[in-house]
Structures are given as C-alpha cells and as structure tokens.
Steps between C-alpha positions, in 0.01 A plus 500: 500500500305233688125524454302388803173309494546356152516125463757342272253221432202320649290205387143405578221277370235769453480872437512718810295819533826689442556306175144573388542874567829494305330327203222761498759779463680349201447625146681211330554133572688225322370151413731203439400156372672210327380192318671165553742592221568808289516865583432657838256789481537816707250777428435842653135572574319814602167675484239414759528124443589334833285415801592335830196296602645372826846422643530190282321596174571763234326553167636684201301623200706389201446742212543420132852558378749376244561168677333265744793328666350485849198298387714259297739444787228455762340230284819295549601592853323726747818672625481879498692780669393862546749769597456861606774756575474825690609772259388768750540518877674236708681232300333160475452209261204265541487163325192280505546136401196290430285290274304665224185413310362670190129571451352606166186716469282187464607375845281584801802610706596746226161664534522505879851649507446734205235682703787624723643706210379783278366364169772467236440388140854356499433264792638164390527284812505511875807347660441373853808456718494282810785628717749240623785722616557873547852639514613855566847637449669834545481657154801719577614473136163601349508858369269775618262611225201732483170372366348728234184318395364183343547447128171496313626332181384144578148604599481748210602223257247253645218754497579596141488137386188405693396163637466314167839611367665427837369143483626469141841634606518253790425209268777611265766612748429344841443127430865391526795601714842599371598133527186384315308380806122531485328757716142477615371717216347306210658522159288614206362203305 
C-alpha cells in the first residue's frame, strides 16, 4: 500500500516548526557520540529533559547515571547526534546532527539553561547542541507502541541519595568513560 504525503527523506540546516512539534510529542530520544578512538556511545533518554530553544539550538538536562560517555566524548570532539522515532501515529524518524558542549553546575550557562527544567537532584550537566543538519526519514520499519508512563526509578534513586551522595557517586563513577577518557567531573583527591 502506498502511503501519500510521507517523505522518504529530507535534509535541512535547522529545525522546522514541524520538527519542533514532533520533538515535543516524543517520550524518548537517543543520543550518539564518539571520541576520536574507542567505543561509540548510543543512549536512550527520557523524562522531561530536552528543550528546543530555537531552530538551531537544543539543550538537554543530563542526569546522573552509571556512565558519562557523552561528556567524555564531547571533550575530544563536539560531534553529537540526536534521534527520535514516532512509535505512535504517522511513521517518522528525525535525526539532528550538530556540535555539543557540556556545562557543569558551576558554569553560568548551566544555571541559565537549568532554569528551563524542573529541579532535579540528579542534574549532572547541561548539554547544548548547535544544530548543523536535520534529516527526516520514513520510519516505516519502526514498530507501533503505546506509551504507559515515565519510569520513576532514576529520580527516586537520586532523591533517596540526596545532593551530597550524588556528588560522591559522580566522583566515583562518572569521571572516566568506558575507554578511560576523562569527563568534566573532577575525581576525588
């Protein structure tokens, strides 16, 4: 069956209003980064952690987790890709290629961007993405799935630990990537 009005692929240099509406509807997005050598990281992200500031700038609230690959990779090369897939409604895949920068809580841009999100004790960094290319494709092979709700485990864990223990955890677990590259979180002396 031929499906009308669906593009098999388009490219642009900035996000369109249609892209921005699509992003706002997504419950999950994927982040890919790579250092100059070593492993490529691809991570699913969710919760209310992504904001489109304008057609060429996106910020993402990076929450404390078991690794910190994105920060380590962005310290070496700013390349970053975000991807979203329509799991409901019309099929579509949106990829956003750009340059990323990482801001820690001590950075003024962290404070500025953090104000766009609900407070979260697990907030680790803000990742700013400057869009260089936007690509859409059909998504015909992406399955249809129903969204139930957000998982609360990460926020529950962070809240249970509290700010001091989160910082201690970051200094133990988030200072080096899988390949041993430094992140922007200081190691414990």
